[in-house]
PDB file of N, CA and C in Angstrom:
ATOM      1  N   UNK Y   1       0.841  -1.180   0.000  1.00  0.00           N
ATOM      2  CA  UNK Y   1       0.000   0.000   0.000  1.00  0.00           C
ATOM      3  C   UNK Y   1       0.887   1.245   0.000  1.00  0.00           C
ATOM      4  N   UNK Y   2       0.819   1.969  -0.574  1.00  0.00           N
ATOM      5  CA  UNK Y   2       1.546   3.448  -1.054  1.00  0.00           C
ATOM      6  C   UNK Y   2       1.086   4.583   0.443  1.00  0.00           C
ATOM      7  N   UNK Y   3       2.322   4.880   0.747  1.00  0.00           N
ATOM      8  CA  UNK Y   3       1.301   5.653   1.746  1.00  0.00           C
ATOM      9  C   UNK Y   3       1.685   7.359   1.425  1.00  0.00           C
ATOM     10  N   UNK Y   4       0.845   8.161   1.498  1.00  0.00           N
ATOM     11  CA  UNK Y   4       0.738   9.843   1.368  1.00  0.00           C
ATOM     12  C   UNK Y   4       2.545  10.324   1.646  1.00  0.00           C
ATOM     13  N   UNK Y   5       2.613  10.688   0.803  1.00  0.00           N
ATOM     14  CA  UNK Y   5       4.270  11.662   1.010  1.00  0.00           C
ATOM     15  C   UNK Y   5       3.422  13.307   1.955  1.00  0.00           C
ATOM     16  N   UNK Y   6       4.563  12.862   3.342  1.00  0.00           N
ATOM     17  CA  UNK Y   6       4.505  14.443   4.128  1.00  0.00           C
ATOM     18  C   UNK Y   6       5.091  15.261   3.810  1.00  0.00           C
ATOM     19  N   UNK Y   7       4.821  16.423   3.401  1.00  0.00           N
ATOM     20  CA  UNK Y   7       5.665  17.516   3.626  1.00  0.00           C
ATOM     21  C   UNK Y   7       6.290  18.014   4.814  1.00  0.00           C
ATOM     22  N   UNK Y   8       7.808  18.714   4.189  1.00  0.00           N
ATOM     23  CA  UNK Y   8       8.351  19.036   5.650  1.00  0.00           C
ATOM     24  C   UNK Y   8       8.232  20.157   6.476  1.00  0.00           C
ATOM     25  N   UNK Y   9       7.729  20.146   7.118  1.00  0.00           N
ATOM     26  CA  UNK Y   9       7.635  20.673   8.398  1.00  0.00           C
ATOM     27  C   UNK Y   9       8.512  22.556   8.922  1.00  0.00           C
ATOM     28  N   UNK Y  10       7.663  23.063   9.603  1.00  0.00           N
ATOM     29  CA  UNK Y  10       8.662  24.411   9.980  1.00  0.00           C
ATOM     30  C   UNK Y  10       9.879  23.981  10.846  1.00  0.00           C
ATOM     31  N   UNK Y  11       9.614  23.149  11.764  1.00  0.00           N
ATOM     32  CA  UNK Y  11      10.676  22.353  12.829  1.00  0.00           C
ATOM     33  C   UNK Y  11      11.553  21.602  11.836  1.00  0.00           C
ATOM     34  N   UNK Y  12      11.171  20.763  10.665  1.00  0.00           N
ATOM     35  CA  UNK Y  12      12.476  20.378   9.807  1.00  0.00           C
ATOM     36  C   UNK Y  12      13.135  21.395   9.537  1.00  0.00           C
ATOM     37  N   UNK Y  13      12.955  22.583   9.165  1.00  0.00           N
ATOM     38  CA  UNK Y  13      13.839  23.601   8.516  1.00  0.00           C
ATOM     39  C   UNK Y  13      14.625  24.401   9.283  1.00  0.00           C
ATOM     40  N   UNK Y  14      14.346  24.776  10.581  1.00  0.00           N
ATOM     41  CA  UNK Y  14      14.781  24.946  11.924  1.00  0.00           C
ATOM     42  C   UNK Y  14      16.030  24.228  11.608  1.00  0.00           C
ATOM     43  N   UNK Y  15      16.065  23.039  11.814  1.00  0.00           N
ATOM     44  CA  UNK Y  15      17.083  21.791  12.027  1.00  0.00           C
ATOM     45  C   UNK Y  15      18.005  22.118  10.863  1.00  0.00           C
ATOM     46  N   UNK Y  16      17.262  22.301   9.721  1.00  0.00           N
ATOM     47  CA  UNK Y  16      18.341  22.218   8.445  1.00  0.00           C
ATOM     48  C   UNK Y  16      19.175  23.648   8.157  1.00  0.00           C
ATOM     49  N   UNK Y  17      18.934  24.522   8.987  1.00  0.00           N
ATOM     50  CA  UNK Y  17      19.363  25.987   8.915  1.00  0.00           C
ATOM     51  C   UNK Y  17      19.665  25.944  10.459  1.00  0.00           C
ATOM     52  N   UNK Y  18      20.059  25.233  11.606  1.00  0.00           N
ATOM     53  CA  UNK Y  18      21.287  25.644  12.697  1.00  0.00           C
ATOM     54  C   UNK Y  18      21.781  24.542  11.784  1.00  0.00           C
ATOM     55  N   UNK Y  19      21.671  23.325  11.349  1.00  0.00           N
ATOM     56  CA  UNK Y  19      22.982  22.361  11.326  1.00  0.00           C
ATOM     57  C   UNK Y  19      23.891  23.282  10.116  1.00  0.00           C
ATOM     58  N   UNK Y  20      22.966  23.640   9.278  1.00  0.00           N
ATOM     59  CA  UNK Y  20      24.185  24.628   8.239  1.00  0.00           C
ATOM     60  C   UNK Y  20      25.149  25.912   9.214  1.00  0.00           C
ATOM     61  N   UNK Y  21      24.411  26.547   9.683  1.00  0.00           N
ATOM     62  CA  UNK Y  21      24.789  27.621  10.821  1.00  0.00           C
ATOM     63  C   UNK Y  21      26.261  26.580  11.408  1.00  0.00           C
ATOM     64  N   UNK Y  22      25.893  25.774  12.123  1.00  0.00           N
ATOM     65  CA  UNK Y  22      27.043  25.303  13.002  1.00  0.00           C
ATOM     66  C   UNK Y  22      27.837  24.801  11.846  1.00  0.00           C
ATOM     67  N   UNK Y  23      27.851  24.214  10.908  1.00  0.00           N
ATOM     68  CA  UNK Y  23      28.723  23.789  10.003  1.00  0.00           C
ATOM     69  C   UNK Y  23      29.853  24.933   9.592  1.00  0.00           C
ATOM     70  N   UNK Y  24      29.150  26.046   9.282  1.00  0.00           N
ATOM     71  CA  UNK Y  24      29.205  27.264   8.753  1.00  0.00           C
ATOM     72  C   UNK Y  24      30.480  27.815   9.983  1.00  0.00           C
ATOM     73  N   UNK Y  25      30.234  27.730  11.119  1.00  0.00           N
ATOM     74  CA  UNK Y  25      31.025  28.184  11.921  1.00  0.00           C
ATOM     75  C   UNK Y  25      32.024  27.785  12.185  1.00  0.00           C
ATOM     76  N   UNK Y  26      32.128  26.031  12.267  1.00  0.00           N
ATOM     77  CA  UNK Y  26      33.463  25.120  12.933  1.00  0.00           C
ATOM     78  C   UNK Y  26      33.888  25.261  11.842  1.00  0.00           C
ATOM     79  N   UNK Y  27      34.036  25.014  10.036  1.00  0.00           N
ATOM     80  CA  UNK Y  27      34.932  25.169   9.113  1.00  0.00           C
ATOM     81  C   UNK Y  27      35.008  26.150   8.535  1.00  0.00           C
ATOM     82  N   UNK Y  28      34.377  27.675   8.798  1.00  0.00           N
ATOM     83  CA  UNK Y  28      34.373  28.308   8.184  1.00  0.00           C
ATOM     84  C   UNK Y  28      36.154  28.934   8.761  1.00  0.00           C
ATOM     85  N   UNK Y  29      36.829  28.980   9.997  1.00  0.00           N
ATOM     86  CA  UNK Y  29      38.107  29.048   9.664  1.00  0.00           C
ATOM     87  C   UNK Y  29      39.237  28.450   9.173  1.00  0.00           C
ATOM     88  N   UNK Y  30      38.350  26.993   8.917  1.00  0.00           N
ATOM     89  CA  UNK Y  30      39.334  26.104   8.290  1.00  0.00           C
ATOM     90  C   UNK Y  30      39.292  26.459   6.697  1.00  0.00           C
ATOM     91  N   UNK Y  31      38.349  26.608   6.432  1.00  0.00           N
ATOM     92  CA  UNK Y  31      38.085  26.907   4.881  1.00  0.00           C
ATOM     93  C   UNK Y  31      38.740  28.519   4.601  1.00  0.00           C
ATOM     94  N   UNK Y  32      38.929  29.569   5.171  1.00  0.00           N
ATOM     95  CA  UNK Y  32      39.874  30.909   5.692  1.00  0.00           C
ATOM     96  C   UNK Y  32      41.175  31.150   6.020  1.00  0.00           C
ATOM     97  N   UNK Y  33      41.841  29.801   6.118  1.00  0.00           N
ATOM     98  CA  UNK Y  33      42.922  29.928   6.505  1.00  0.00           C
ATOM     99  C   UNK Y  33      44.036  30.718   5.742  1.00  0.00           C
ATOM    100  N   UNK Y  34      43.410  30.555   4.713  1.00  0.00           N
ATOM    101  CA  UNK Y  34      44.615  31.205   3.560  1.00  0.00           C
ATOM    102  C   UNK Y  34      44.600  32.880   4.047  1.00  0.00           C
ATOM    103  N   UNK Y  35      43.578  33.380   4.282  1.00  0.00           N
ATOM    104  CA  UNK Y  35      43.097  34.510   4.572  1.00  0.00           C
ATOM    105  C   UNK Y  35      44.095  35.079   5.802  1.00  0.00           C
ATOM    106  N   UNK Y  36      44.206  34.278   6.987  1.00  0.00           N
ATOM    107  CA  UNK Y  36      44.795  34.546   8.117  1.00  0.00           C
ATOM    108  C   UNK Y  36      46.465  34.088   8.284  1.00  0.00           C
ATOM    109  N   UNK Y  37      46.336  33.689   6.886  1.00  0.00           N
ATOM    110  CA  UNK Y  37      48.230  32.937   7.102  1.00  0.00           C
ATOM    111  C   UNK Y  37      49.009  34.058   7.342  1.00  0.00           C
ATOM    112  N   UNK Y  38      48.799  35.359   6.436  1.00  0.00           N
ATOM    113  CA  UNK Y  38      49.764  35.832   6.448  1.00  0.00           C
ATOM    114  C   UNK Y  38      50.313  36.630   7.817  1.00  0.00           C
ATOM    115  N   UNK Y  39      48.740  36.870   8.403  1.00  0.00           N
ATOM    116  CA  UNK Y  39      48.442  37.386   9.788  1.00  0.00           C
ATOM    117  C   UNK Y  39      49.430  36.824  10.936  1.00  0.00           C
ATOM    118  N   UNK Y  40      49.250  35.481  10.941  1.00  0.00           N
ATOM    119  CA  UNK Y  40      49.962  34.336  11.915  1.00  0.00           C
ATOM    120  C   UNK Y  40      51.678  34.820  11.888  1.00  0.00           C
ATOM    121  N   UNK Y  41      51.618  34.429  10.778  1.00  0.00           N
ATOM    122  CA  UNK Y  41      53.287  34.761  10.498  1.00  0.00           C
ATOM    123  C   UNK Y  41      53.775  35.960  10.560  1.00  0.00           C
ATOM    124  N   UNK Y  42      53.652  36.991  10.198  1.00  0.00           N
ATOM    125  CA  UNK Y  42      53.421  38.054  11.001  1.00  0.00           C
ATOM    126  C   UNK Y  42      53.940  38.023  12.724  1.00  0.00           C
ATOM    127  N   UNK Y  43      52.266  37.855  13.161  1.00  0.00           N
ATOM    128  CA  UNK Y  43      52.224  37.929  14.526  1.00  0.00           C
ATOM    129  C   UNK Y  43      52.812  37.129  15.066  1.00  0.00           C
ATOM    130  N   UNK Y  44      53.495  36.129  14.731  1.00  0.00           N
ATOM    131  CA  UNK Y  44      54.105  34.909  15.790  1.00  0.00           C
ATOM    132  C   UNK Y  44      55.553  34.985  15.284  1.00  0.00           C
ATOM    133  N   UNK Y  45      55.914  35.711  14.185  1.00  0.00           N
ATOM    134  CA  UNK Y  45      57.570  35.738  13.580  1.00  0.00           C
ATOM    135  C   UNK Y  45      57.906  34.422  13.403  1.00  0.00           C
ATOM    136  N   UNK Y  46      57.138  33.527  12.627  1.00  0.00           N
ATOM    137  CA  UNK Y  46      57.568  31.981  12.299  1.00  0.00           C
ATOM    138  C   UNK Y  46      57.675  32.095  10.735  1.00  0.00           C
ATOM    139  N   UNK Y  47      58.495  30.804  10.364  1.00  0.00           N
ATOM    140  CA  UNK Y  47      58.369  30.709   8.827  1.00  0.00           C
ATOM    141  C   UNK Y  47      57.118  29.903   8.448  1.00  0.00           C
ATOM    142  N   UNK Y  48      57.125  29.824   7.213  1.00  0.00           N
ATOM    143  CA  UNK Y  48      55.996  29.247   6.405  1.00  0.00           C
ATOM    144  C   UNK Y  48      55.491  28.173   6.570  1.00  0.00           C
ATOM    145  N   UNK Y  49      56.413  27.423   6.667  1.00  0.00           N
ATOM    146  CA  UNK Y  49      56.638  25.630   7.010  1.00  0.00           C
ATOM    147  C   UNK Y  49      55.776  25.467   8.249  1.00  0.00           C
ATOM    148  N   UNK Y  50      56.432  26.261   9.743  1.00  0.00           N
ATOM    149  CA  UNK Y  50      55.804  25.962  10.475  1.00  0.00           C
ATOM    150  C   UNK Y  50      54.402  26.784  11.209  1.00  0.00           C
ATOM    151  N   UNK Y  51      53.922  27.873  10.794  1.00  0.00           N
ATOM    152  CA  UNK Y  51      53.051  28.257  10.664  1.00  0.00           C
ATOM    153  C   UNK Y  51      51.559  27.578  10.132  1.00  0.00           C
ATOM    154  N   UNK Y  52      52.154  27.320   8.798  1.00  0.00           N
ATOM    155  CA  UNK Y  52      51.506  25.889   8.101  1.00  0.00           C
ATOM    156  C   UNK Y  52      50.717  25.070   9.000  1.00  0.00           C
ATOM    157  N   UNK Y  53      51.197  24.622   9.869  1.00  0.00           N
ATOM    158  CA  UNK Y  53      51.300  23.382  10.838  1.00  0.00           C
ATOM    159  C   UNK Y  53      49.705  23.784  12.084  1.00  0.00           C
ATOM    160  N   UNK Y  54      49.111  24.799  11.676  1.00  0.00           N
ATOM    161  CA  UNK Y  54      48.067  25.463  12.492  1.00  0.00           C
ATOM    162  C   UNK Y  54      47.279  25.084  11.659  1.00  0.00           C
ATOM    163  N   UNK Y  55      47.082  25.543  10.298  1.00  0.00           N
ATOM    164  CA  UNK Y  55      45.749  24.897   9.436  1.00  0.00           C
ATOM    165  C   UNK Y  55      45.851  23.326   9.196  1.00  0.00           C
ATOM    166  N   UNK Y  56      47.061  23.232   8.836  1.00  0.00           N
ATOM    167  CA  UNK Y  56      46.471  21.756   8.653  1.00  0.00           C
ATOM    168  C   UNK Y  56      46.590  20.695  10.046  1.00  0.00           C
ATOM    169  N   UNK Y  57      46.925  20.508  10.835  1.00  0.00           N
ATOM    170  CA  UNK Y  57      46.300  20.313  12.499  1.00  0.00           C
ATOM    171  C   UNK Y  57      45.289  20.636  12.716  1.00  0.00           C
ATOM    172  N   UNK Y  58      44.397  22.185  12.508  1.00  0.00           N
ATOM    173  CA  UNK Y  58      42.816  22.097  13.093  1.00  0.00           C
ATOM    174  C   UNK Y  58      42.260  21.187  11.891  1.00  0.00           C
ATOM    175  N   UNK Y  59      42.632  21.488  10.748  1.00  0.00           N
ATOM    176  CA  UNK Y  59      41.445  20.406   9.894  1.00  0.00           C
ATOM    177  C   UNK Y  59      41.735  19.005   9.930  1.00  0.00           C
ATOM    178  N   UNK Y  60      42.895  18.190  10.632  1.00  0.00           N
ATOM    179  CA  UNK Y  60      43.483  16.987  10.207  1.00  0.00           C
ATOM    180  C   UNK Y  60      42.086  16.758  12.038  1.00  0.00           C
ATOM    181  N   UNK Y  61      42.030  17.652  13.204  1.00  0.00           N
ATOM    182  CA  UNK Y  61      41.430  17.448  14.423  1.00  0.00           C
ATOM    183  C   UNK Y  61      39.779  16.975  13.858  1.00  0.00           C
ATOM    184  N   UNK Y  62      39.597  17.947  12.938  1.00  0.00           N
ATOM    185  CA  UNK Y  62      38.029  18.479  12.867  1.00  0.00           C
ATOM    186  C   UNK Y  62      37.978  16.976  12.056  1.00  0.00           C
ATOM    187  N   UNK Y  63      38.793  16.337  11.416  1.00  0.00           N
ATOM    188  CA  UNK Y  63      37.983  15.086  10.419  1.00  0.00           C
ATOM    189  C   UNK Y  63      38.581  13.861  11.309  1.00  0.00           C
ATOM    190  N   UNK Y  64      39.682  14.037  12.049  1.00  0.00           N
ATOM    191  CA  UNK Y  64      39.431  12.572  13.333  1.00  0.00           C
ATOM    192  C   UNK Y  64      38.403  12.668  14.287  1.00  0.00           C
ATOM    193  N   UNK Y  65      37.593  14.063  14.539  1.00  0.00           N
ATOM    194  CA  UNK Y  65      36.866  13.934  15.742  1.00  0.00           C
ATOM    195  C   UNK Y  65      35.626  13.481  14.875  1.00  0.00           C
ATOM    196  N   UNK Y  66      35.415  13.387  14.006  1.00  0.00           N
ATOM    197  CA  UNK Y  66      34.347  12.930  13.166  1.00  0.00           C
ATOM    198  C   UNK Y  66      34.293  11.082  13.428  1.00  0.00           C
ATOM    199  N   UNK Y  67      35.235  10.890  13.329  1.00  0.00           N
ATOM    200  CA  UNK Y  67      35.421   9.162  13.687  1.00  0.00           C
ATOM    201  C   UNK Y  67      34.563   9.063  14.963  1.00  0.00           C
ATOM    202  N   UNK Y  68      35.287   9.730  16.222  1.00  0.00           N
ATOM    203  CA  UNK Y  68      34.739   9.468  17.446  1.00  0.00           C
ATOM    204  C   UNK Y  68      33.237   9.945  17.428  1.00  0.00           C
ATOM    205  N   UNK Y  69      33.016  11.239  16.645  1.00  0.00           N
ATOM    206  CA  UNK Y  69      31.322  11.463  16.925  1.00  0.00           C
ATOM    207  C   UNK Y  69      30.551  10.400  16.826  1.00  0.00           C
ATOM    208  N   UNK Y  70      31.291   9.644  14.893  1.00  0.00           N
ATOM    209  CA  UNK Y  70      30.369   8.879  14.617  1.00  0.00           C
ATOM    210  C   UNK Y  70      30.100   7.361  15.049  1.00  0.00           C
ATOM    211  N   UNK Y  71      30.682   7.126  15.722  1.00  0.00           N
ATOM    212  CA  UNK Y  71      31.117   6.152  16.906  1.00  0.00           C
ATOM    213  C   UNK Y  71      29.982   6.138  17.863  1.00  0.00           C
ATOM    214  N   UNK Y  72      30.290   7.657  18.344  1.00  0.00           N
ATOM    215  CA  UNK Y  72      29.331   7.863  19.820  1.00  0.00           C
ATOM    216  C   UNK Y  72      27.437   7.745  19.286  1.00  0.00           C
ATOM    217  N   UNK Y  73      27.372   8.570  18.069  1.00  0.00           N
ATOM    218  CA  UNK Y  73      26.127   8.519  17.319  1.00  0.00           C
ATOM    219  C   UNK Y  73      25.635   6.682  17.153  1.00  0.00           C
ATOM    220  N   UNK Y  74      26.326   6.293  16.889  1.00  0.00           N
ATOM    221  CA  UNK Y  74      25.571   4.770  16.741  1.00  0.00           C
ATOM    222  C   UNK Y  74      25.377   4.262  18.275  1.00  0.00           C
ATOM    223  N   UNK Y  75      26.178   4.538  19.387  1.00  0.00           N
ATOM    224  CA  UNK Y  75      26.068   3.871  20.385  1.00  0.00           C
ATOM    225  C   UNK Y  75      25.089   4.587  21.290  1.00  0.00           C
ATOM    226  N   UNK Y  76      24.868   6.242  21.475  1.00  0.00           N
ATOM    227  CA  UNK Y  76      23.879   6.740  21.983  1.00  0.00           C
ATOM    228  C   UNK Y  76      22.815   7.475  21.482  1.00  0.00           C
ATOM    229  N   UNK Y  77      22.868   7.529  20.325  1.00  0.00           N
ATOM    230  CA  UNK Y  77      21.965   8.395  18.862  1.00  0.00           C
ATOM    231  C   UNK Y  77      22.396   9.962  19.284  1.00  0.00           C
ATOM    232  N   UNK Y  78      21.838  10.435  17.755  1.00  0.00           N
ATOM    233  CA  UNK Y  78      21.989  11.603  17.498  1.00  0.00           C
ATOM    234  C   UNK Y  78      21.621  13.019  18.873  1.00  0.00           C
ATOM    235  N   UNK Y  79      20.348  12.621  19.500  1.00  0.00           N
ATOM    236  CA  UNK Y  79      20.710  13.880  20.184  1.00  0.00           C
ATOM    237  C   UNK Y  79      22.010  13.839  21.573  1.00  0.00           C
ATOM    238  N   UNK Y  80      21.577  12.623  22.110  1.00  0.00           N
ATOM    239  CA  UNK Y  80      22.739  12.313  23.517  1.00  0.00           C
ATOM    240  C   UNK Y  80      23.993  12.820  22.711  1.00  0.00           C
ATOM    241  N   UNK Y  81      24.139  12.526  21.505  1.00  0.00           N
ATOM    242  CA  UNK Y  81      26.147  12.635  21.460  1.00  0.00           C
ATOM    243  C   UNK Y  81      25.921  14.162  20.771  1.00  0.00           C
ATOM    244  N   UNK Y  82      25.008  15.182  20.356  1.00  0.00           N
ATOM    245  CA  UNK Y  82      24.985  16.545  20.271  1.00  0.00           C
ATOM    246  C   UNK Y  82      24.820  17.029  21.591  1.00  0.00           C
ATOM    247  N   UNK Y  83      24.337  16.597  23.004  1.00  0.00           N
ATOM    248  CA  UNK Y  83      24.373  17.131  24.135  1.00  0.00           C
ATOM    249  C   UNK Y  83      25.898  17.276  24.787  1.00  0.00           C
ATOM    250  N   UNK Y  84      26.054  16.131  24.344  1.00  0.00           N
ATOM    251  CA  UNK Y  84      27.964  15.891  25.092  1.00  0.00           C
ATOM    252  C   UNK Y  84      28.369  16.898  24.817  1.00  0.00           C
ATOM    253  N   UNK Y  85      28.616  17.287  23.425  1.00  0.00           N
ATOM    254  CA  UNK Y  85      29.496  18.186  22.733  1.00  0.00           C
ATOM    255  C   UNK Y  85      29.351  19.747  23.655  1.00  0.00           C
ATOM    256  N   UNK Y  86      28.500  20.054  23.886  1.00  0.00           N
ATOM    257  CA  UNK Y  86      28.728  21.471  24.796  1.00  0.00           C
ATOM    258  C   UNK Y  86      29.417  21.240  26.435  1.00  0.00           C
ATOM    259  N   UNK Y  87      28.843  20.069  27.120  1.00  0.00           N
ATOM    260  CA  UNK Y  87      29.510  19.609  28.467  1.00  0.00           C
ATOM    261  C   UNK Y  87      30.409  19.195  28.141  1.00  0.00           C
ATOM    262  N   UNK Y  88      31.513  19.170  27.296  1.00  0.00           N
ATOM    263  CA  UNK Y  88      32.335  18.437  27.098  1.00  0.00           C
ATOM    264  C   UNK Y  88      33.522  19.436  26.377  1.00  0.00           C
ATOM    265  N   UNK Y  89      32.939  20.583  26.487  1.00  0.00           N
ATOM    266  CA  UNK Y  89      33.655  22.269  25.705  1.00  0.00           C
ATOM    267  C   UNK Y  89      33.832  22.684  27.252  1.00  0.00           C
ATOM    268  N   UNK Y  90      33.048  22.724  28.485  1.00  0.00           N
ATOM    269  CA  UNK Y  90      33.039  23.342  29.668  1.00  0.00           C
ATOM    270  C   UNK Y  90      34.618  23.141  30.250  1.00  0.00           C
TER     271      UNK Y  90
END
């Protein structure tokens, strides 16, 4: 039996505009970095090489902590392992 397609919802779109929002925020300095290199080096009097070593460390962090989220997501679902994430910033 075919059943009626729902439309989505004001509360779906809520959801789909913070998860972009927060997306938007944690990589939006990873995706900038080029922007702030020259800044760093600069301000810290390092060479290139190791300056370097700031962008690609936060983005090499941001795609291993993805392992562990998605880890925690199968073992306690989606909202418990989005609650952690702020008690777990404290």
């Amino acid at each position: 039996m075919l059943q009626a397609h729902v439309q989505d919802g004001k509360w779906s779109w809520l959801v789909c505009f913070s998860a972009t929002l927060s997306w938007l925020a944690a990589m939006g300095f990873v995706y900038s970095f080029g922007i702030f290199f020259p800044v760093f080096m600069d301000y810290f009097h390092e060479s290139r090489e190791k300056t370097a070593w700031v962008g690609s460390l936060s983005f090499a962090v941001i795609n291993f902590a993805g392992l562990a989220s998605g880890a925690l997501v199968i073992r306690f679902g989606c909202r418990v392992t989005a609650l952690m994430g702020p008690s777990y910033a404290r």
